[in-house]
Amino acid sequence: MKINWAENLRQSVHQLAESLGNLFVESFHYLALFAIGAVTAWAAVMEFLQMIEAGHIKIDDILLLFIYLELGAMVGIYFKTNHMPVRFLIYVAITALTRLLISNVSHHNPPDLGIIYLCGGILLLAFAILVVRYASSQFPSVKIEHPQRKLGAGSSEHPEVEKGEL
């Protein structure tokens, strides 16, 4: 014989625990996102101020600002969609390797095999972006019955699908 009041109490406790757990996880999630975004913005501003204080800007500095921009965009996309944009991580890696390559070449380091390794890494990451883009267009994470592209700026028939993914 089943005791209904005990089963109802168990379900109520389970629902309460699940709701509290979701609240704590989502609160931490948003707090962490705001912290990462704030730290990224602060680091970019501090780096920019150091460039102004130095009185000159090198290509390394500009590429570093692009890295901060990509990190900020990644946080913004993750905040809006709850999906980690893997492509942006690859863009950050390509920019970082390009920055390292330019730094090595501009400081007149003697050419060695390290330059080939850096170029190979950049090429491999570019190929990874191609694979990720192809995979996301062929196997989207959101099932859409009849995907159609809308022509024109600012149109979004399916806002849950990232721009250019259909």
GROMACS .gro file of C-alpha atoms in nm:
model
  166
    1MET     CA    1   0.000   0.000   0.000
    2LYS     CA    2   0.138   0.338  -0.105
    3ILE     CA    3   0.126   0.625   0.138
    4ASN     CA    4   0.015   0.924  -0.071
    5TRP     CA    5   0.113   1.195   0.177
    6ALA     CA    6   0.469   1.058   0.198
    7GLU     CA    7   0.501   1.040  -0.180
    8ASN     CA    8   0.364   1.394  -0.217
    9LEU     CA    9   0.607   1.518   0.050
   10ARG     CA   10   0.898   1.343  -0.128
   11GLN     CA   11   0.805   1.505  -0.459
   12SER     CA   12   0.770   1.846  -0.294
   13VAL     CA   13   1.113   1.814  -0.131
   14HIS     CA   14   1.261   1.700  -0.463
   15GLN     CA   15   1.107   1.998  -0.649
   16LEU     CA   16   1.228   2.240  -0.379
   17ALA     CA   17   1.581   2.098  -0.390
   18GLU     CA   18   1.586   2.112  -0.770
   19SER     CA   19   1.459   2.472  -0.772
   20LEU     CA   20   1.716   2.582  -0.513
   21GLY     CA   21   1.992   2.399  -0.699
   22ASN     CA   22   1.896   2.567  -1.026
   23LEU     CA   23   1.887   2.906  -0.851
   24PHE     CA   24   2.236   2.859  -0.706
   25VAL     CA   25   2.383   2.729  -1.031
   26GLU     CA   26   2.232   3.006  -1.242
   27SER     CA   27   2.332   3.272  -0.988
   28PHE     CA   28   2.691   3.148  -0.994
   29HIS     CA   29   2.676   3.128  -1.374
   30TYR     CA   30   2.572   3.492  -1.414
   31LEU     CA   31   2.809   3.613  -1.143
   32ALA     CA   32   3.099   3.435  -1.312
   33LEU     CA   33   3.002   3.576  -1.653
   34PHE     CA   34   2.987   3.930  -1.517
   35ALA     CA   35   3.322   3.881  -1.343
   36ILE     CA   36   3.489   3.745  -1.657
   37GLY     CA   37   3.343   4.026  -1.867
   38ALA     CA   38   3.451   4.290  -1.615
   39VAL     CA   39   3.803   4.151  -1.586
   40THR     CA   40   3.835   4.135  -1.965
   41ALA     CA   41   3.718   4.496  -2.003
   42TRP     CA   42   3.945   4.610  -1.720
   43ALA     CA   43   4.248   4.434  -1.871
   44ALA     CA   44   4.177   4.589  -2.212
   45VAL     CA   45   4.145   4.938  -2.064
   46MET     CA   46   4.466   4.897  -1.862
   47GLU     CA   47   4.654   4.773  -2.168
   48PHE     CA   48   4.522   5.066  -2.373
   49LEU     CA   49   4.633   5.312  -2.104
   50GLN     CA   50   4.980   5.156  -2.101
   51MET     CA   51   4.997   5.204  -2.480
   52ILE     CA   52   4.906   5.569  -2.445
   53GLU     CA   53   5.156   5.613  -2.161
   54ALA     CA   54   5.432   5.456  -2.373
   55GLY     CA   55   5.357   5.704  -2.651
   56HIS     CA   56   5.365   5.450  -2.930
   57ILE     CA   57   5.165   5.149  -3.037
   58LYS     CA   58   5.307   4.834  -3.191
   59ILE     CA   59   5.124   4.576  -3.398
   60ASP     CA   60   5.159   4.338  -3.099
   61ASP     CA   61   4.952   4.580  -2.892
   62ILE     CA   62   4.678   4.605  -3.154
   63LEU     CA   63   4.655   4.227  -3.179
   64LEU     CA   64   4.633   4.205  -2.801
   65LEU     CA   65   4.337   4.444  -2.811
   66PHE     CA   66   4.177   4.216  -3.071
   67ILE     CA   67   4.220   3.924  -2.831
   68TYR     CA   68   4.040   4.123  -2.562
   69LEU     CA   69   3.767   4.212  -2.811
   70GLU     CA   70   3.719   3.847  -2.906
   71LEU     CA   71   3.708   3.741  -2.540
   72GLY     CA   72   3.448   4.009  -2.467
   73ALA     CA   73   3.239   3.901  -2.766
   74MET     CA   74   3.263   3.540  -2.651
   75VAL     CA   75   3.135   3.634  -2.305
   76GLY     CA   76   2.851   3.834  -2.460
   77ILE     CA   77   2.746   3.549  -2.688
   78TYR     CA   78   2.766   3.300  -2.401
   79PHE     CA   79   2.557   3.534  -2.185
   80LYS     CA   80   2.287   3.566  -2.451
   81THR     CA   81   2.272   3.209  -2.583
   82ASN     CA   82   2.413   2.987  -2.305
   83HIS     CA   83   2.633   2.822  -2.571
   84MET     CA   84   3.012   2.841  -2.578
   85PRO     CA   85   3.116   2.972  -2.920
   86VAL     CA   86   3.407   2.738  -2.992
   87ARG     CA   87   3.499   2.934  -3.303
   88PHE     CA   88   3.579   3.239  -3.092
   89LEU     CA   89   3.824   3.035  -2.885
   90ILE     CA   90   3.994   2.932  -3.209
   91TYR     CA   91   3.998   3.295  -3.325
   92VAL     CA   92   4.166   3.394  -2.999
   93ALA     CA   93   4.425   3.119  -3.049
   94ILE     CA   94   4.494   3.228  -3.408
   95THR     CA   95   4.532   3.590  -3.299
   96ALA     CA   96   4.764   3.489  -3.015
   97LEU     CA   97   4.982   3.280  -3.247
   98THR     CA   98   4.986   3.562  -3.504
   99ARG     CA   99   5.090   3.805  -3.231
  100LEU     CA  100   5.370   3.571  -3.126
  101LEU     CA  101   5.481   3.526  -3.487
  102ILE     CA  102   5.489   3.900  -3.553
  103SER     CA  103   5.671   3.959  -3.225
  104ASN     CA  104   5.936   3.701  -3.313
  105VAL     CA  105   5.987   3.841  -3.662
  106SER     CA  106   5.984   4.208  -3.559
  107HIS     CA  107   6.244   4.161  -3.287
  108HIS     CA  108   6.485   4.031  -3.551
  109ASN     CA  109   6.515   3.684  -3.410
  110PRO     CA  110   6.706   3.461  -3.646
  111PRO     CA  111   6.471   3.252  -3.859
  112ASP     CA  112   6.440   2.900  -3.729
  113LEU     CA  113   6.204   2.607  -3.723
  114GLY     CA  114   5.988   2.784  -3.463
  115ILE     CA  115   5.846   3.014  -3.731
  116ILE     CA  116   5.738   2.712  -3.935
  117TYR     CA  117   5.574   2.563  -3.625
  118LEU     CA  118   5.383   2.885  -3.560
  119CYS     CA  119   5.267   2.907  -3.921
  120GLY     CA  120   5.166   2.540  -3.911
  121GLY     CA  121   4.969   2.602  -3.592
  122ILE     CA  122   4.787   2.895  -3.749
  123LEU     CA  123   4.709   2.686  -4.057
  124LEU     CA  124   4.584   2.399  -3.842
  125LEU     CA  125   4.357   2.633  -3.642
  126ALA     CA  126   4.223   2.787  -3.964
  127PHE     CA  127   4.141   2.437  -4.086
  128ALA     CA  128   3.970   2.369  -3.751
  129ILE     CA  129   3.747   2.673  -3.807
  130LEU     CA  130   3.658   2.540  -4.150
  131VAL     CA  131   3.564   2.203  -3.998
  132VAL     CA  132   3.361   2.363  -3.718
  133ARG     CA  133   3.174   2.588  -3.962
  134TYR     CA  134   3.099   2.298  -4.196
  135ALA     CA  135   2.987   2.073  -3.911
  136SER     CA  136   2.761   2.341  -3.761
  137SER     CA  137   2.598   2.405  -4.098
  138GLN     CA  138   2.547   2.037  -4.176
  139PHE     CA  139   2.459   1.924  -3.822
  140PRO     CA  140   2.302   2.220  -3.637
  141SER     CA  141   2.239   2.178  -3.266
  142VAL     CA  142   1.887   2.319  -3.310
  143LYS     CA  143   1.656   2.118  -3.534
  144ILE     CA  144   1.474   2.343  -3.784
  145GLU     CA  145   1.207   2.191  -4.007
  146HIS     CA  146   1.255   2.400  -4.323
  147PRO     CA  147   1.569   2.614  -4.293
  148GLN     CA  148   1.564   2.911  -4.525
  149ARG     CA  149   1.794   3.206  -4.546
  150LYS     CA  150   1.637   3.546  -4.528
  151LEU     CA  151   1.804   3.802  -4.743
  152GLY     CA  152   1.865   4.147  -4.615
  153ALA     CA  153   2.038   4.305  -4.322
  154GLY     CA  154   1.914   4.241  -3.972
  155SER     CA  155   1.671   3.966  -4.063
  156SER     CA  156   1.652   3.674  -3.826
  157GLU     CA  157   1.397   3.408  -3.900
  158HIS     CA  158   1.552   3.172  -3.647
  159PRO     CA  159   1.714   3.379  -3.369
  160GLU     CA  160   1.833   3.068  -3.181
  161VAL     CA  161   2.065   2.976  -3.469
  162GLU     CA  162   2.386   3.172  -3.493
  163LYS     CA  163   2.415   3.407  -3.790
  164GLY     CA  164   2.560   3.229  -4.089
  165GLU     CA  165   2.492   2.882  -3.952
  166LEU     CA  166   2.205   2.792  -4.186
   0.00000   0.00000   0.00000
